[in-house]
Amino acid sequence: PEAMAPALHAAAHTLSWRTNAVKIAILIADAPPHGLDVNGDSWPNGDPSGHDPIECVALLAEHGITLYTIGCEPSATVYRDFLMALAFKTGGQYIPLDTCANLASVIVGSAKEEISLERLIAQVHEEVMREAALRGGPVDETELTRRLHEVMQSGGVKARRVKMDNPGGTKNIPSLTPTAEYLSTLTTLTEVRDKWVANKAIPTAPFAPTLFGGLFGASTTPASTSIRTKKTRVRTPVIKKKSVKTRKTATKAKNIVKKKKAKRSVVRGTRRSTRIAFSGNHEVEEEEKSTENEEMETSTLPAAKPAKMVPHISHVTLADDELLDVSQTRRLVRKCVARNKLKSA
């Protein structure tokens, strides 16, 4: 676990934000915060600073600050739902990262996508507030997203979108999971621990060779994980076997002939060649050529080197002026609900 809560608290309270600017915060993590998974945590009851990361993220959403979470996989794969929930709570998204070479592209691409989405926030805000006034209570974000997306897509609304090359051939960022959507409705880290972590087996983060040293993982494809279980050692009785006498027979020793490795040797001297003229049966010219710089091949061909396995590296790109995706519409609705402190059905 790491000190995630102080970083989120500083983003909400310490940093200064311009009122009319597009506000984006990016959280890069390869481990959960203190207090989520008590196994191996020095502070199982929460961060020693006393800050709650869930409460800090909720405050970011109220201030109009969109949080993007970047998970350094495969170390963060087992906590993907949690990191995805943190981002979605503010209307942001989770992006897996398998190499630091893509970090700059992710940051710049996320900022450009967020700027293009903020231009549509006024239209979505109007519909969300109208829906809240008609219902007089919690807003059904799923139904409102469906209606808004149909209207915007029929109107040809476009926005920028971050994409990445996945091993399966797809290019979309991982979509919001039902578990992450549920976790985004919880209000404290204790509630997340009691309702999510306590009811499921958190697998240990798999060890895999990394391209960065020790911080990031080698691939976005989750490696095989193992469930933490207590192993009991069973002692088996020692069975003594009777020694069996064997009769030794004399065998003839075979002479082992070691083959000497052929070497490439340099031949020095001259080479004489004779050319015969076809017009007669006598020698016409005799040529003598130096072999000072020639080599005689006396060794066998070298064995072919085995091909190296190249790990899959995802490439992050930014698609310009694509039709608004339903996930983007969903995030716009979430932004408006959170910024206006509305309740969701």
Coordinates of C-alpha atoms in Angstrom, one line a residue:
P1 CA 0.0 0.0 0.0
E2 CA 1.0 3.6 -0.5
A3 CA 0.2 7.1 0.6
M4 CA -2.5 7.8 -1.9
A5 CA -4.8 9.7 0.5
P6 CA -2.4 12.6 1.2
A7 CA -1.8 13.1 -2.5
L8 CA -5.6 13.4 -3.2
H9 CA -6.1 15.6 -0.2
A10 CA -3.4 18.0 -1.5
A11 CA -5.1 18.1 -4.9
A12 CA -8.4 19.1 -3.3
H13 CA -7.1 21.5 -0.6
T14 CA -3.5 22.6 -1.2
L15 CA -3.3 23.2 -5.0
S16 CA -4.7 26.3 -6.4
W17 CA -7.1 26.0 -9.3
R18 CA -8.3 28.7 -11.7
T19 CA -12.1 29.1 -11.7
N20 CA -12.7 29.0 -15.4
A21 CA -9.9 26.5 -16.3
V22 CA -10.4 22.9 -17.3
K23 CA -9.2 21.1 -14.2
I24 CA -7.6 17.7 -14.4
A25 CA -5.8 15.6 -11.8
I26 CA -3.8 12.5 -12.8
L27 CA -3.1 9.8 -10.2
I28 CA -0.4 7.2 -11.1
A29 CA -0.4 4.2 -8.8
D30 CA 0.8 0.6 -8.7
A31 CA -0.7 -0.2 -5.3
P32 CA -3.8 0.5 -3.2
P33 CA -4.1 3.1 -0.5
H34 CA -3.5 2.3 3.2
G35 CA -6.5 0.8 4.8
L36 CA -8.0 -1.0 1.8
D37 CA -6.3 -4.4 2.0
V38 CA -5.2 -5.2 5.6
N39 CA -2.8 -7.9 4.4
G40 CA 0.7 -6.6 4.7
D41 CA -0.5 -3.1 5.5
S42 CA 1.4 -1.2 8.3
W43 CA -1.7 1.0 8.7
P44 CA -4.7 -1.4 8.2
N45 CA -7.2 1.2 9.6
G46 CA -6.3 3.9 7.1
D47 CA -3.6 6.4 6.2
P48 CA -1.7 7.8 9.2
S49 CA -2.6 11.3 8.0
G50 CA -6.2 10.6 8.8
H51 CA -7.4 11.5 5.3
D52 CA -9.9 9.3 3.4
P53 CA -9.2 8.9 -0.3
I54 CA -12.9 8.4 -1.1
E55 CA -13.9 11.6 0.6
C56 CA -11.1 13.5 -1.1
V57 CA -12.2 12.3 -4.5
A58 CA -15.8 13.3 -3.8
L59 CA -14.5 16.8 -2.9
L60 CA -12.6 16.9 -6.2
A61 CA -15.8 16.0 -8.1
E62 CA -17.7 18.8 -6.3
H63 CA -15.0 21.3 -7.3
G64 CA -15.2 20.3 -10.9
I65 CA -11.8 18.6 -10.9
T66 CA -11.7 15.5 -13.1
L67 CA -9.5 12.6 -11.9
Y68 CA -7.8 10.3 -14.3
T69 CA -6.2 7.2 -12.7
I70 CA -3.3 5.4 -14.3
G71 CA -2.7 1.9 -13.1
C72 CA 0.8 0.5 -13.5
E73 CA -0.1 -3.1 -14.5
P74 CA 0.2 -5.9 -13.8
S75 CA 1.0 -4.7 -10.2
A76 CA -2.3 -2.7 -10.1
T77 CA -4.4 -5.2 -12.0
V78 CA -6.1 -6.7 -8.9
Y79 CA -7.2 -3.2 -7.8
R80 CA -8.4 -2.1 -11.2
D81 CA -12.0 -1.8 -10.1
F82 CA -11.1 0.4 -7.2
L83 CA -8.9 2.8 -9.3
M84 CA -11.6 2.8 -11.9
A85 CA -14.2 3.8 -9.3
L86 CA -12.1 6.7 -8.1
A87 CA -11.8 8.1 -11.6
F88 CA -15.5 7.6 -12.5
K89 CA -16.6 9.3 -9.3
T90 CA -15.4 12.5 -10.8
G91 CA -16.3 11.7 -14.4
G92 CA -12.8 10.6 -15.3
Q93 CA -11.5 7.3 -16.6
Y94 CA -9.0 4.6 -15.7
I95 CA -6.1 3.9 -18.2
P96 CA -3.8 0.9 -17.8
L97 CA -0.1 1.5 -18.4
D98 CA 2.4 -1.1 -19.4
T99 CA 5.4 1.1 -20.3
C100 CA 6.6 4.5 -19.2
A101 CA 7.1 5.4 -22.8
N102 CA 3.4 6.0 -23.1
L103 CA 3.1 8.2 -20.0
A104 CA 3.5 11.5 -21.9
S105 CA 1.0 10.4 -24.5
V106 CA -1.5 9.4 -21.8
I107 CA -1.2 12.7 -20.0
V108 CA -1.4 14.9 -23.1
G109 CA -4.1 12.8 -24.7
S110 CA -6.3 12.8 -21.5
A111 CA -6.0 16.6 -21.2
K112 CA -7.1 17.1 -24.9
E113 CA -10.0 14.7 -24.5
E114 CA -11.1 16.4 -21.3
I115 CA -11.0 19.8 -23.0
S116 CA -13.2 18.6 -25.9
L117 CA -15.7 17.0 -23.4
E118 CA -15.9 20.2 -21.3
R119 CA -17.2 22.1 -24.3
L120 CA -20.3 19.8 -24.2
I121 CA -20.9 20.1 -20.4
A122 CA -23.3 23.0 -20.7
Q123 CA -25.7 21.1 -22.9
V124 CA -25.6 18.0 -20.6
H125 CA -25.9 20.2 -17.5
E126 CA -29.2 21.6 -18.7
E127 CA -30.7 18.2 -19.3
V128 CA -29.5 16.9 -16.0
M129 CA -31.0 19.8 -14.1
R130 CA -34.3 19.5 -16.0
E131 CA -34.4 15.7 -15.1
A132 CA -33.7 16.4 -11.4
A133 CA -36.5 19.0 -11.3
L134 CA -39.0 16.7 -13.0
R135 CA -38.2 13.7 -10.8
G136 CA -37.9 15.7 -7.6
G137 CA -35.4 13.2 -6.2
P138 CA -32.5 11.0 -7.3
V139 CA -31.5 11.1 -10.9
D140 CA -31.4 7.9 -13.0
E141 CA -28.0 8.3 -14.6
T142 CA -28.2 5.2 -16.8
E143 CA -31.5 6.2 -18.4
L144 CA -30.5 9.8 -18.8
T145 CA -27.3 8.7 -20.5
R146 CA -29.2 6.6 -23.0
R147 CA -31.5 9.4 -24.0
L148 CA -28.7 12.0 -24.2
H149 CA -26.5 9.8 -26.2
E150 CA -29.2 9.1 -28.8
V151 CA -29.8 12.9 -29.2
M152 CA -26.1 13.7 -29.4
Q153 CA -25.2 10.9 -31.8
S154 CA -28.1 11.7 -34.1
G155 CA -26.8 15.4 -34.1
G156 CA -23.3 14.3 -35.0
V157 CA -21.6 15.5 -31.9
K158 CA -17.9 14.7 -32.0
A159 CA -15.1 14.7 -29.4
R160 CA -11.5 13.6 -29.0
R161 CA -10.8 10.2 -27.5
V162 CA -7.7 8.5 -26.1
K163 CA -7.2 5.0 -27.6
M164 CA -4.6 2.3 -27.2
D165 CA -3.5 -0.9 -29.0
N166 CA -4.7 -3.9 -27.0
P167 CA -3.4 -7.5 -27.4
G168 CA -6.8 -8.6 -28.7
G169 CA -6.8 -6.0 -31.5
T170 CA -9.2 -3.6 -29.9
K171 CA -8.3 0.1 -29.4
N172 CA -10.7 1.2 -26.7
I173 CA -9.8 2.1 -23.1
P174 CA -11.2 -0.5 -20.6
S175 CA -14.9 0.3 -20.1
L176 CA -16.5 0.8 -16.7
T177 CA -17.2 -2.4 -14.9
P178 CA -20.4 -3.1 -12.8
T179 CA -18.1 -3.5 -9.7
A180 CA -16.4 -0.2 -10.3
E181 CA -19.7 1.6 -10.8
Y182 CA -21.0 0.1 -7.5
L183 CA -17.8 1.2 -5.7
S184 CA -18.2 4.7 -7.0
T185 CA -21.4 5.1 -5.0
L186 CA -19.7 4.3 -1.6
T187 CA -18.7 7.3 0.5
T188 CA -15.8 6.1 2.7
L189 CA -12.8 3.8 2.4
T190 CA -14.1 1.8 5.4
E191 CA -17.3 1.1 3.6
V192 CA -15.4 -0.1 0.5
R193 CA -13.3 -2.4 2.7
D194 CA -16.3 -3.8 4.5
K195 CA -18.6 -4.3 1.5
W196 CA -16.1 -5.2 -1.2
V197 CA -12.7 -6.4 0.1
A198 CA -14.2 -8.4 3.0
N199 CA -16.5 -10.3 0.7
K200 CA -14.0 -11.2 -2.0
A201 CA -10.6 -12.8 -2.1
I202 CA -8.0 -10.2 -3.1
P203 CA -5.4 -12.0 -5.2
T204 CA -1.8 -11.2 -4.7
A205 CA -0.2 -9.0 -7.3
P206 CA 1.7 -11.4 -9.6
F207 CA 5.5 -11.0 -10.1
A208 CA 6.4 -10.3 -13.7
P209 CA 9.5 -8.9 -15.3
T210 CA 9.1 -5.1 -15.9
L211 CA 10.3 -2.7 -18.5
F212 CA 10.9 0.1 -15.9
G213 CA 12.8 -1.6 -13.1
G214 CA 10.2 -2.3 -10.4
L215 CA 7.4 0.3 -10.7
F216 CA 5.5 -0.6 -13.9
G217 CA 4.5 -3.9 -15.3
A218 CA 5.3 -5.6 -18.6
S219 CA 1.9 -6.0 -20.2
T220 CA -1.7 -4.8 -19.8
T221 CA -2.8 -8.4 -20.0
P222 CA -3.2 -9.5 -16.4
A223 CA -0.8 -12.3 -15.4
S224 CA -2.0 -15.3 -13.5
T225 CA -2.8 -14.5 -9.9
S226 CA -2.8 -16.7 -6.8
I227 CA -5.3 -16.4 -4.0
R228 CA -3.9 -15.9 -0.5
T229 CA -4.6 -19.0 1.4
K230 CA -3.0 -20.5 4.5
K231 CA -1.0 -23.6 3.6
T232 CA -0.8 -26.5 6.1
R233 CA 2.2 -28.8 6.0
V234 CA 1.5 -32.5 6.5
R235 CA 4.3 -34.6 7.7
T236 CA 4.4 -38.1 6.1
P237 CA 5.9 -41.0 7.9
V238 CA 9.4 -42.0 6.8
I239 CA 9.4 -45.4 5.2
K240 CA 12.7 -47.2 5.3
K241 CA 13.5 -49.3 2.3
K242 CA 15.6 -52.4 2.4
S243 CA 18.9 -52.0 0.7
V244 CA 19.1 -54.2 -2.4
K245 CA 22.4 -55.8 -3.2
T246 CA 23.5 -55.4 -6.7
R247 CA 26.1 -57.5 -8.5
K248 CA 28.8 -55.5 -10.3
T249 CA 29.8 -56.8 -13.7
A250 CA 33.0 -55.7 -15.5
T251 CA 32.3 -53.7 -18.5
K252 CA 34.7 -52.8 -21.3
A253 CA 35.7 -49.2 -21.2
K254 CA 34.9 -47.4 -24.4
N255 CA 37.4 -45.0 -25.9
I256 CA 35.8 -41.6 -26.1
V257 CA 37.1 -39.7 -29.0
K258 CA 36.7 -35.9 -28.6
K259 CA 36.1 -34.1 -31.9
K260 CA 38.3 -31.1 -32.2
K261 CA 36.5 -27.9 -33.1
A262 CA 37.2 -26.9 -36.6
K263 CA 39.0 -23.6 -36.9
R264 CA 39.2 -21.0 -39.6
S265 CA 42.8 -20.8 -40.8
V266 CA 44.6 -18.2 -42.9
V267 CA 46.3 -19.6 -46.0
R268 CA 49.4 -17.7 -47.1
G269 CA 51.2 -18.3 -50.4
T270 CA 50.3 -18.3 -54.0
R271 CA 47.7 -20.1 -56.2
R272 CA 48.6 -21.1 -59.7
S273 CA 45.8 -21.4 -62.3
T274 CA 46.1 -22.4 -65.9
R275 CA 43.7 -21.3 -68.7
I276 CA 43.4 -23.5 -71.8
A277 CA 42.6 -21.9 -75.1
F278 CA 39.9 -23.8 -77.0
S279 CA 41.6 -23.1 -80.3
G280 CA 44.4 -25.5 -79.5
N281 CA 45.5 -28.3 -77.1
H282 CA 48.5 -26.4 -75.7
E283 CA 48.6 -24.1 -72.7
V284 CA 48.3 -20.5 -73.6
E285 CA 48.7 -18.6 -70.4
E286 CA 49.7 -19.4 -66.9
E287 CA 48.5 -17.1 -64.1
E288 CA 49.8 -16.8 -60.5
K289 CA 47.7 -15.1 -57.9
S290 CA 48.6 -14.2 -54.3
T291 CA 46.5 -15.7 -51.5
E292 CA 47.9 -13.4 -48.8
N293 CA 44.5 -12.1 -47.7
E294 CA 42.3 -15.1 -48.4
E295 CA 40.8 -17.4 -45.7
M296 CA 40.0 -21.0 -46.0
E297 CA 36.7 -22.1 -44.5
T298 CA 37.3 -25.1 -42.4
S299 CA 34.5 -24.8 -39.8
T300 CA 30.8 -25.7 -40.0
L301 CA 28.1 -23.1 -40.3
P302 CA 27.2 -21.4 -37.0
A303 CA 23.9 -22.5 -35.3
A304 CA 21.0 -20.1 -35.8
K305 CA 20.3 -17.9 -32.8
P306 CA 16.9 -18.4 -31.1
A307 CA 14.4 -15.6 -31.7
K308 CA 13.8 -13.3 -28.8
M309 CA 10.3 -13.1 -27.4
V310 CA 9.2 -9.4 -27.6
P311 CA 6.5 -8.5 -25.1
H312 CA 3.4 -6.7 -26.4
I313 CA 3.7 -2.9 -25.9
S314 CA 0.5 -0.9 -26.2
H315 CA 0.7 2.3 -28.1
V316 CA -1.5 5.2 -27.0
T317 CA -3.0 7.5 -29.6
L318 CA -5.6 10.3 -29.7
A319 CA -8.4 10.1 -32.2
D320 CA -9.6 13.5 -33.4
D321 CA -13.3 14.4 -34.1
E322 CA -14.9 11.0 -33.6
L323 CA -18.6 10.6 -32.8
L324 CA -19.3 10.9 -29.1
D325 CA -18.9 7.5 -27.4
V326 CA -21.6 6.3 -24.9
S327 CA -18.9 6.0 -22.2
Q328 CA -18.0 9.7 -22.7
T329 CA -21.7 10.6 -22.5
R330 CA -21.9 8.6 -19.2
R331 CA -19.0 10.5 -17.8
L332 CA -20.5 13.8 -18.7
V333 CA -23.7 12.9 -16.9
R334 CA -21.6 11.8 -13.8
K335 CA -19.8 15.2 -13.8
C336 CA -23.0 17.2 -13.8
V337 CA -24.6 15.0 -11.0
A338 CA -21.4 15.2 -8.8
R339 CA -20.8 19.0 -9.3
N340 CA -24.4 19.8 -8.4
K341 CA -24.4 17.4 -5.4
L342 CA -27.4 15.5 -6.8
K343 CA -28.3 12.0 -5.7
S344 CA -28.2 9.1 -8.1
A345 CA -30.9 6.5 -8.3

